[in-house]
mmCIF file of C-alpha atoms in Angstrom:
data_model
loop_
_atom_site.group_PDB
_atom_site.id
_atom_site.type_symbol
_atom_site.label_atom_id
_atom_site.label_comp_id
_atom_site.label_asym_id
_atom_site.label_seq_id
_atom_site.Cartn_x
_atom_site.Cartn_y
_atom_site.Cartn_z
ATOM 1 C CA MET A 1 -106.838 9.763 38.929
ATOM 2 C CA ASN A 2 -104.112 8.132 37.066
ATOM 3 C CA CYS A 3 -105.030 9.713 33.759
ATOM 4 C CA PHE A 4 -105.155 13.022 35.300
ATOM 5 C CA LEU A 5 -101.656 12.692 36.243
ATOM 6 C CA ARG A 6 -100.660 11.579 32.889
ATOM 7 C CA LEU A 7 -102.189 14.521 31.287
ATOM 8 C CA ASN A 8 -100.243 16.816 33.689
ATOM 9 C CA CYS A 9 -97.148 15.379 32.770
ATOM 10 C CA VAL A 10 -97.628 15.380 29.242
ATOM 11 C CA LYS A 11 -98.427 19.078 29.315
ATOM 12 C CA ASN A 12 -95.463 19.860 31.748
ATOM 13 C CA ILE A 13 -93.171 17.987 29.145
ATOM 14 C CA SER A 14 -94.669 19.926 26.125
ATOM 15 C CA SER A 15 -94.277 23.194 28.002
ATOM 16 C CA VAL A 16 -90.583 22.514 28.514
ATOM 17 C CA LEU A 17 -89.839 21.494 25.037
ATOM 18 C CA SER A 18 -91.628 24.597 23.953
ATOM 19 C CA ASN A 19 -89.728 26.931 25.988
ATOM 20 C CA ASN A 20 -86.159 25.362 25.930
ATOM 21 C CA SER A 21 -83.986 24.145 23.232
ATOM 22 C CA ILE A 22 -83.862 20.333 22.838
ATOM 23 C CA LEU A 23 -80.351 18.913 24.309
ATOM 24 C CA VAL A 24 -78.879 16.222 21.479
ATOM 25 C CA CYS A 25 -75.779 14.410 22.043
ATOM 26 C CA HIS A 26 -73.479 13.804 18.993
ATOM 27 C CA TYR A 27 -71.150 10.755 19.538
ATOM 28 C CA ALA A 28 -68.071 11.153 17.270
ATOM 29 C CA ALA A 29 -66.862 7.996 15.412
ATOM 30 C CA ARG A 30 -64.015 5.931 16.589
ATOM 31 C CA LYS A 31 -60.529 7.390 15.367
ATOM 32 C CA GLY A 32 -59.309 5.939 12.231
ATOM 33 C CA THR A 33 -62.203 3.818 11.738
ATOM 34 C CA ARG A 34 -63.313 5.534 8.483
ATOM 35 C CA GLU A 35 -59.630 5.410 7.321
ATOM 36 C CA LYS A 36 -59.667 1.828 7.864
ATOM 37 C CA MET A 37 -62.669 1.416 5.655
ATOM 38 C CA ARG A 38 -61.138 3.388 2.953
ATOM 39 C CA ARG A 39 -58.033 1.011 3.012
ATOM 40 C CA LYS A 40 -60.113 -2.068 2.867
ATOM 41 C CA LYS A 41 -61.846 -0.759 -0.416
ATOM 42 C CA VAL A 42 -58.422 -0.083 -2.045
ATOM 43 C CA LYS A 43 -56.196 -3.174 -3.053
ATOM 44 C CA VAL A 44 -52.613 -2.774 -2.605
ATOM 45 C CA GLU A 45 -50.533 -4.707 -4.872
ATOM 46 C CA ILE A 46 -47.068 -5.822 -3.506
ATOM 47 C CA LYS A 47 -44.346 -6.158 -6.398
ATOM 48 C CA LYS A 48 -41.768 -8.558 -5.472
ATOM 49 C CA VAL A 49 -38.109 -7.631 -6.401
ATOM 50 C CA GLY A 50 -35.460 -9.877 -7.221
ATOM 51 C CA PHE A 51 -31.821 -9.905 -5.811
ATOM 52 C CA ILE A 52 -29.831 -7.281 -7.276
ATOM 53 C CA PRO A 53 -26.098 -7.307 -6.856
ATOM 54 C CA HIS A 54 -24.278 -4.508 -4.895
ATOM 55 C CA ASN A 55 -22.758 -3.059 -7.631
ATOM 56 C CA LEU A 56 -25.894 -2.782 -9.613
ATOM 57 C CA ARG A 57 -28.186 -1.308 -7.030
ATOM 58 C CA ASP A 58 -29.328 2.288 -7.424
ATOM 59 C CA LYS A 59 -27.092 4.367 -5.180
ATOM 60 C CA GLY A 60 -29.371 7.443 -5.031
ATOM 61 C CA SER A 61 -27.553 9.543 -7.346
ATOM 62 C CA THR A 62 -29.346 12.082 -9.353
ATOM 63 C CA GLY A 63 -28.558 13.991 -12.333
ATOM 64 C CA PRO A 64 -26.321 13.104 -15.678
ATOM 65 C CA PHE A 65 -23.460 10.888 -15.166
ATOM 66 C CA ILE A 66 -20.177 12.815 -15.405
ATOM 67 C CA SER A 67 -16.890 10.946 -15.558
ATOM 68 C CA LYS A 68 -13.969 11.724 -13.246
ATOM 69 C CA ARG A 69 -11.475 10.465 -15.907
ATOM 70 C CA LEU A 70 -10.092 13.542 -17.501
ATOM 71 C CA SER A 71 -8.936 13.221 -21.151
ATOM 72 C CA ASP A 72 -7.350 15.561 -23.490
ATOM 73 C CA ASP A 73 -7.195 13.224 -26.724
ATOM 74 C CA THR A 74 -9.502 15.558 -28.784
ATOM 75 C CA ARG A 75 -7.435 18.666 -28.083
ATOM 76 C CA ASN A 76 -4.729 20.003 -30.134
ATOM 77 C CA TRP A 77 -1.148 20.780 -29.078
ATOM 78 C CA PRO A 78 -0.319 24.575 -28.576
ATOM 79 C CA LEU A 79 1.346 26.234 -31.427
ATOM 80 C CA ASP A 80 3.203 28.768 -29.392
ATOM 81 C CA ASP A 81 4.739 29.462 -25.729
ATOM 82 C CA VAL A 82 1.602 31.111 -24.210
ATOM 83 C CA TRP A 83 -1.742 29.056 -24.366
ATOM 84 C CA VAL A 84 -4.906 28.425 -22.302
ATOM 85 C CA GLN A 85 -4.401 24.944 -20.965
ATOM 86 C CA ARG A 86 -8.220 24.080 -20.663
ATOM 87 C CA TYR A 87 -8.365 24.275 -24.413
ATOM 88 C CA HIS A 88 -4.894 22.346 -25.423
ATOM 89 C CA LYS A 89 -3.405 19.013 -24.708
ATOM 90 C CA TRP A 90 -1.709 18.957 -20.944
ATOM 91 C CA ARG A 91 2.011 19.638 -21.285
ATOM 92 C CA ILE A 92 3.992 16.387 -20.030
ATOM 93 C CA TYR A 93 6.781 17.425 -17.579
ATOM 94 C CA ASN A 94 9.519 15.506 -16.270
ATOM 95 C CA PHE A 95 9.786 14.870 -12.469
ATOM 96 C CA GLN A 96 12.470 17.817 -12.109
ATOM 97 C CA GLU A 97 10.544 20.185 -14.098
ATOM 98 C CA ALA A 98 7.249 19.565 -12.287
ATOM 99 C CA VAL A 99 8.875 20.024 -8.772
ATOM 100 C CA GLU A 100 10.504 23.187 -9.907
ATOM 101 C CA SER A 101 7.515 24.723 -11.366
ATOM 102 C CA HIS A 102 5.588 24.221 -7.819
ATOM 103 C CA ARG A 103 8.780 25.598 -5.914
ATOM 104 C CA GLU A 104 8.442 28.705 -8.024
ATOM 105 C CA THR A 105 4.820 29.190 -7.175
ATOM 106 C CA HIS A 106 5.468 28.656 -3.470
ATOM 107 C CA HIS A 107 8.391 31.100 -3.472
ATOM 108 C CA PRO A 108 8.439 33.538 -0.315
ATOM 109 C CA GLN A 109 7.380 36.161 -2.801
ATOM 110 C CA ILE A 110 4.121 34.285 -3.801
ATOM 111 C CA TYR A 111 2.604 31.625 -1.723
ATOM 112 C CA ASN A 112 5.416 31.830 0.918
ATOM 113 C CA ILE A 113 5.241 28.273 1.675
ATOM 114 C CA PRO A 114 8.780 26.838 0.669
ATOM 115 C CA ASP A 115 7.988 23.459 2.828
ATOM 116 C CA ALA A 116 4.575 22.818 1.305
ATOM 117 C CA PRO A 117 3.653 19.146 0.861
ATOM 118 C CA LEU A 118 4.195 17.551 -2.465
ATOM 119 C CA ASN A 119 1.430 15.153 -3.449
ATOM 120 C CA ALA A 120 0.996 12.620 -6.502
ATOM 121 C CA PHE A 121 -2.513 12.366 -7.838
ATOM 122 C CA ILE A 122 -2.446 8.894 -9.443
ATOM 123 C CA GLU A 123 -5.007 7.617 -11.747
ATOM 124 C CA LEU A 124 -5.519 3.765 -12.275
ATOM 125 C CA ASP A 125 -7.286 1.437 -14.660
ATOM 126 C CA MET A 126 -9.390 -0.954 -12.393
ATOM 127 C CA LYS A 127 -10.256 -3.559 -14.924
ATOM 128 C CA GLY A 128 -9.474 -6.978 -13.948
ATOM 129 C CA ALA A 129 -8.432 -10.082 -15.867
ATOM 130 C CA LYS A 130 -12.020 -10.449 -16.927
ATOM 131 C CA LYS A 131 -14.408 -7.927 -18.448
ATOM 132 C CA ASN A 132 -17.081 -8.097 -15.476
ATOM 133 C CA LYS A 133 -14.226 -8.069 -12.873
ATOM 134 C CA PHE A 134 -12.597 -4.920 -11.246
ATOM 135 C CA VAL A 135 -9.884 -4.300 -8.605
ATOM 136 C CA HIS A 136 -11.604 -3.001 -5.494
ATOM 137 C CA SER A 137 -10.242 -0.300 -3.196
ATOM 138 C CA PHE A 138 -7.092 -1.108 -1.182
ATOM 139 C CA THR A 139 -4.828 0.425 1.387
ATOM 140 C CA ARG A 140 -1.266 -0.060 1.654
ATOM 141 C CA VAL A 141 1.980 1.388 2.809
ATOM 142 C CA ALA A 142 4.914 1.990 0.613
ATOM 143 C CA ARG A 143 8.379 2.093 1.554
ATOM 144 C CA THR A 144 10.299 5.585 1.604
ATOM 145 C CA PRO A 145 13.957 5.629 1.036
ATOM 146 C CA TYR A 146 13.689 9.495 2.416
ATOM 147 C CA HIS A 147 11.398 9.981 5.309
ATOM 148 C CA PHE A 148 9.385 13.319 6.045
ATOM 149 C CA ASP A 149 6.967 14.236 8.666
ATOM 150 C CA ASN A 150 3.745 12.823 7.615
ATOM 151 C CA GLY A 151 2.005 14.220 10.472
ATOM 152 C CA GLU A 152 0.774 10.974 12.043
ATOM 153 C CA ASP A 153 1.892 8.880 14.937
ATOM 154 C CA ARG A 154 1.238 5.212 13.757
ATOM 155 C CA THR A 155 1.125 2.504 16.288
ATOM 156 C CA THR A 156 2.370 -0.929 15.512
ATOM 157 C CA LEU A 157 2.105 -4.533 17.263
ATOM 158 C CA VAL A 158 5.152 -6.725 16.585
ATOM 159 C CA PHE A 159 4.839 -10.505 17.159
ATOM 160 C CA CYS A 160 8.364 -12.253 17.331
ATOM 161 C CA LYS A 161 10.136 -14.893 19.479
ATOM 162 C CA THR A 162 13.794 -14.348 19.253
ATOM 163 C CA PRO A 163 16.017 -11.555 21.049
ATOM 164 C CA GLU A 164 17.369 -10.518 17.787
ATOM 165 C CA ALA A 165 13.821 -9.736 16.349
ATOM 166 C CA ARG A 166 12.992 -7.981 19.472
ATOM 167 C CA ALA A 167 15.940 -5.739 19.480
ATOM 168 C CA GLU A 168 15.212 -4.719 15.728
ATOM 169 C CA ALA A 169 11.682 -3.798 16.501
ATOM 170 C CA GLU A 170 12.568 -1.914 19.593
ATOM 171 C CA GLY A 171 15.178 0.081 17.623
ATOM 172 C CA ALA A 172 12.611 0.895 15.027
ATOM 173 C CA GLY A 173 10.264 2.308 17.442
ATOM 174 C CA ALA A 174 7.408 -0.400 17.572
ATOM 175 C CA THR A 175 4.608 0.411 19.975
ATOM 176 C CA LEU A 176 4.335 -3.165 21.412
ATOM 177 C CA ILE A 177 6.598 -6.155 21.151
ATOM 178 C CA GLY A 178 5.696 -9.815 22.333
ATOM 179 C CA ASP A 179 5.352 -13.238 21.566
ATOM 180 C CA ILE A 180 2.931 -16.078 23.211
ATOM 181 C CA ASP A 181 2.436 -13.941 26.448
ATOM 182 C CA ILE A 182 0.859 -11.238 24.226
ATOM 183 C CA ILE A 183 -1.267 -13.640 22.362
ATOM 184 C CA LYS A 184 -2.795 -14.865 25.714
ATOM 185 C CA LYS A 185 -3.419 -11.218 26.871
ATOM 186 C CA ILE A 186 -5.294 -10.336 23.511
ATOM 187 C CA GLU A 187 -7.507 -13.806 23.915
ATOM 188 C CA LYS A 188 -8.271 -12.690 27.761
ATOM 189 C CA GLY A 189 -9.104 -9.126 26.504
ATOM 190 C CA ASP A 190 -6.437 -7.309 28.282
ATOM 191 C CA ILE A 191 -5.010 -5.909 24.996
ATOM 192 C CA VAL A 192 -7.369 -4.650 22.314
ATOM 193 C CA LEU A 193 -6.249 -5.243 18.617
ATOM 194 C CA PRO A 194 -8.087 -1.904 17.403
ATOM 195 C CA ASP A 195 -5.620 0.320 19.352
ATOM 196 C CA PHE A 196 -2.972 -0.761 16.780
ATOM 197 C CA GLN A 197 -3.054 0.330 13.311
ATOM 198 C CA HIS A 198 -0.572 -2.164 11.928
ATOM 199 C CA ILE A 199 0.119 -5.494 13.017
ATOM 200 C CA LEU A 200 3.567 -7.196 11.974
ATOM 201 C CA ALA A 201 4.776 -10.674 12.791
ATOM 202 C CA HIS A 202 7.985 -12.931 11.944
ATOM 203 C CA PRO A 203 7.318 -16.110 10.339
ATOM 204 C CA ASN A 204 8.547 -18.351 13.313
ATOM 205 C CA ILE A 205 5.383 -17.183 15.211
ATOM 206 C CA LEU A 206 2.801 -17.689 12.595
ATOM 207 C CA PRO A 207 1.426 -21.144 14.064
ATOM 208 C CA GLU A 208 0.705 -19.621 17.407
ATOM 209 C CA LEU A 209 -0.708 -16.767 15.698
ATOM 210 C CA VAL A 210 -3.612 -18.758 14.037
ATOM 211 C CA SER A 211 -5.670 -18.662 17.099
ATOM 212 C CA LEU A 212 -6.230 -14.936 16.679
ATOM 213 C CA ARG A 213 -6.996 -15.041 12.804
ATOM 214 C CA GLY A 214 -10.770 -14.419 13.660
ATOM 215 C CA LEU A 215 -9.986 -11.126 15.681
ATOM 216 C CA MET A 216 -7.479 -9.764 13.332
ATOM 217 C CA LYS A 217 -9.616 -10.465 10.112
ATOM 218 C CA LYS A 218 -7.947 -8.203 7.222
ATOM 219 C CA LYS A 219 -5.129 -7.338 9.634
ATOM 220 C CA PHE A 220 -3.808 -10.721 9.996
ATOM 221 C CA PRO A 221 -0.096 -10.741 8.993
ATOM 222 C CA ASN A 222 0.793 -11.848 5.261
ATOM 223 C CA VAL A 223 3.577 -11.545 2.888
ATOM 224 C CA LYS A 224 1.475 -9.587 -0.017
ATOM 225 C CA SER A 225 0.957 -6.878 2.399
ATOM 226 C CA GLY A 226 4.153 -6.592 3.711
ATOM 227 C CA THR A 227 3.165 -7.453 7.244
ATOM 228 C CA LEU A 228 4.904 -10.887 7.303
ATOM 229 C CA GLY A 229 8.540 -11.121 7.170
ATOM 230 C CA THR A 230 11.978 -11.895 8.717
ATOM 231 C CA ASN A 231 13.262 -8.094 8.322
ATOM 232 C CA ILE A 232 11.327 -6.874 11.394
ATOM 233 C CA GLY A 233 13.306 -3.634 11.782
ATOM 234 C CA GLU A 234 12.679 -2.675 8.147
ATOM 235 C CA MET A 235 8.983 -3.567 8.262
ATOM 236 C CA VAL A 236 8.414 -1.390 11.572
ATOM 237 C CA THR A 237 10.164 1.611 9.828
ATOM 238 C CA THR A 238 8.059 1.169 6.704
ATOM 239 C CA PHE A 239 4.769 1.086 8.348
ATOM 240 C CA ARG A 240 5.701 3.969 10.794
ATOM 241 C CA LYS A 241 7.345 6.304 8.251
ATOM 242 C CA GLY A 242 6.268 5.188 4.775
ATOM 243 C CA ILE A 243 3.639 6.582 2.483
ATOM 244 C CA GLN A 244 0.330 5.257 3.501
ATOM 245 C CA TYR A 245 -2.193 5.411 0.533
ATOM 246 C CA THR A 246 -5.871 4.266 -0.379
ATOM 247 C CA ALA A 247 -6.646 3.431 -3.938
ATOM 248 C CA LEU A 248 -10.426 4.351 -4.310
ATOM 249 C CA GLN A 249 -12.777 2.882 -7.077
ATOM 250 C CA ASP A 250 -15.224 5.299 -8.318
ATOM 251 C CA ILE A 251 -18.871 3.727 -7.619
ATOM 252 C CA GLY A 252 -20.319 5.273 -10.916
ATOM 253 C CA GLU A 253 -17.479 4.328 -12.835
ATOM 254 C CA PRO A 254 -15.927 1.037 -11.478
ATOM 255 C CA ASP A 255 -13.000 0.594 -14.142
ATOM 256 C CA TYR A 256 -11.640 4.111 -12.755
ATOM 257 C CA GLY A 257 -9.649 4.618 -9.620
ATOM 258 C CA PHE A 258 -7.508 7.208 -8.251
ATOM 259 C CA ILE A 259 -4.809 7.685 -5.293
ATOM 260 C CA ASP A 260 -3.880 11.025 -3.783
ATOM 261 C CA ALA A 261 -0.712 10.420 -1.476
ATOM 262 C CA GLN A 262 2.022 12.789 -0.189
ATOM 263 C CA ILE A 263 5.379 11.883 -1.384
ATOM 264 C CA GLY A 264 7.398 14.616 0.721
ATOM 265 C CA ASN A 265 7.786 18.372 1.009
ATOM 266 C CA LEU A 266 9.024 20.937 -1.565
ATOM 267 C CA ASN A 267 12.000 21.856 0.689
ATOM 268 C CA MET A 268 13.526 18.175 0.286
ATOM 269 C CA GLU A 269 16.104 17.365 -2.297
ATOM 270 C CA THR A 270 14.578 16.635 -5.736
ATOM 271 C CA SER A 271 16.487 13.300 -6.218
ATOM 272 C CA HIS A 272 14.793 12.184 -2.887
ATOM 273 C CA LEU A 273 11.723 13.066 -3.836
ATOM 274 C CA GLU A 274 12.019 11.359 -6.890
ATOM 275 C CA GLU A 275 13.175 8.172 -5.291
ATOM 276 C CA ASN A 276 10.103 8.254 -2.883
ATOM 277 C CA PHE A 277 7.884 8.887 -6.126
ATOM 278 C CA LYS A 278 9.275 5.823 -7.735
ATOM 279 C CA CYS A 279 9.025 3.520 -4.807
ATOM 280 C CA LEU A 280 5.278 4.613 -4.323
ATOM 281 C CA LEU A 281 4.634 3.674 -8.276
ATOM 282 C CA GLU A 282 6.642 0.163 -7.581
ATOM 283 C CA ASP A 283 4.365 -0.461 -4.466
ATOM 284 C CA ILE A 284 1.103 0.355 -6.378
ATOM 285 C CA ASN A 285 2.071 -1.874 -9.371
ATOM 286 C CA VAL A 286 2.192 -4.914 -6.894
ATOM 287 C CA MET A 287 -1.626 -4.607 -6.902
ATOM 288 C CA ARG A 288 -1.730 -4.878 -10.820
ATOM 289 C CA PRO A 289 -4.136 -7.464 -12.042
ATOM 290 C CA LYS A 290 -3.128 -10.050 -14.510
ATOM 291 C CA ARG A 291 -3.958 -8.694 -17.821
ATOM 292 C CA THR A 292 -2.253 -6.365 -20.577
ATOM 293 C CA GLY A 293 -2.401 -2.682 -20.703
ATOM 294 C CA ALA A 294 -1.103 -0.357 -18.095
ATOM 295 C CA PHE A 295 -2.420 -0.306 -14.439
ATOM 296 C CA ILE A 296 -1.192 3.224 -13.669
ATOM 297 C CA THR A 297 -2.353 5.519 -16.372
ATOM 298 C CA ARG A 298 -1.604 8.965 -15.273
ATOM 299 C CA VAL A 299 0.119 10.935 -12.781
ATOM 300 C CA PHE A 300 -0.310 14.645 -11.589
ATOM 301 C CA LEU A 301 1.845 16.350 -9.111
ATOM 302 C CA THR A 302 0.126 18.726 -7.069
ATOM 303 C CA SER A 303 0.942 21.209 -3.896
ATOM 304 C CA ALA A 304 -1.567 22.689 -1.990
ATOM 305 C CA PRO A 305 -2.800 25.527 -1.615
ATOM 306 C CA SER A 306 -1.858 25.972 -5.547
ATOM 307 C CA ILE A 307 -4.473 24.284 -7.821
ATOM 308 C CA GLU A 308 -1.874 23.441 -10.391
ATOM 309 C CA ARG A 309 -1.903 19.710 -11.658
ATOM 310 C CA LEU A 310 1.241 19.045 -13.688
ATOM 311 C CA LYS A 311 1.340 15.944 -15.651
ATOM 312 C CA VAL A 312 4.366 13.705 -15.380
ATOM 313 C CA GLY A 313 5.760 11.243 -17.907
ATOM 314 C CA LEU A 314 5.717 7.727 -16.747
ATOM 315 C CA GLU A 315 8.269 6.054 -19.098
ATOM 316 C CA PRO A 316 11.290 6.464 -17.147
ATOM 317 C CA TYR A 317 9.543 4.769 -13.957
ATOM 318 C CA LEU A 318 7.135 2.249 -15.860
ATOM 319 C CA ALA A 319 9.074 1.306 -18.968
ATOM 320 C CA ASP A 320 9.517 -2.458 -17.967
ATOM 321 C CA ASP A 321 5.678 -2.621 -17.674
ATOM 322 C CA PHE A 322 5.108 -1.272 -21.224
ATOM 323 C CA VAL A 323 7.756 -3.796 -22.571
ATOM 324 C CA LYS A 324 5.946 -6.652 -20.641
ATOM 325 C CA ASP A 325 2.592 -5.766 -22.046
ATOM 326 C CA ALA A 326 3.985 -5.764 -25.571
ATOM 327 C CA TYR A 327 5.440 -9.018 -25.154
ATOM 328 C CA GLU A 328 2.304 -10.760 -23.593
ATOM 329 C CA SER A 329 0.140 -9.171 -26.661
ATOM 330 C CA ASP A 330 2.589 -10.627 -29.084
ATOM 331 C CA SER A 331 2.520 -14.034 -27.290
ATOM 332 C CA ASP A 332 -1.086 -14.089 -27.322
ATOM 333 C CA ASP A 333 -1.254 -13.203 -30.934
ATOM 334 C CA GLU A 334 1.212 -16.181 -31.574
ATOM 335 C CA VAL A 335 -1.061 -18.663 -29.588
ATOM 336 C CA ALA A 336 -3.979 -17.391 -31.777
ATOM 337 C CA ALA A 337 -2.073 -17.951 -34.869
ATOM 338 C CA LYS A 338 -1.080 -21.249 -33.939
ATOM 339 C CA ALA A 339 -4.581 -22.310 -33.015
ATOM 340 C CA ASN A 340 -5.842 -21.194 -36.541
#
């Protein structure tokens, strides 16, 4: 009986397999298993890179290096009164001629912007006292004998104790004036220092101000930046209405720097513009490194929307520096001769 049932079952199964297709389940491999096996076969070598100084790291620039320092040393002087400037040496204007030339292009019959801003584009030699040292980018505010609308509303915080200094700061238009009470409010967080662009102080409050050195950092008042002094009224006026400029160091050419700053408007008196220009050059020369050679190498006067760049002679304004450089070089030669 059992054998008979087994034979019938086998017959039934064979008939099913012959009449219907066989069902087969295909199981997929776990995701990422084959990729992991391939990675195990390939050995990845990790190369260790040593420390690279920030000024030698690759900044991601592509293409050939193009210097921003324009030079006309290889060009010839023009032979007549009409020439293509890009193929000849640049004409050197005095300050008055350059201003009058820009006024002609901004005449009502041409650009019709008689009150256009007048900018000074100043090129710097950023080499330091040593060959591998350079002057880094810096920001300063230059005093202007003749004020103009710079389009900014600068905020100033003044620390002083005496009523006379308070009156001077208030008369000059300081945003906030205080002494120890202000220091305590800053420590509690009631007054936020980033709300003020410039922080000035009188020397008599400097001991109490040391507690805020960590919060102020680079804004901490000091004599070199002109933010620490006894003449509070003049300091406030300078930082509110003076020429604020930034000297930028080129990344690809670290010995080249430039400044683009407004010195006034074309409708101002030429003598007033020249005084502002002179004060700007004097303030820039404060950051000059202790080495021979000029720090300010070339100056152009520009006035938008015109694209003209008029080169201005620097001898009337930096003559003392040229004499100083010659004296220093002579003294160095004398020292070398004595050593030999």
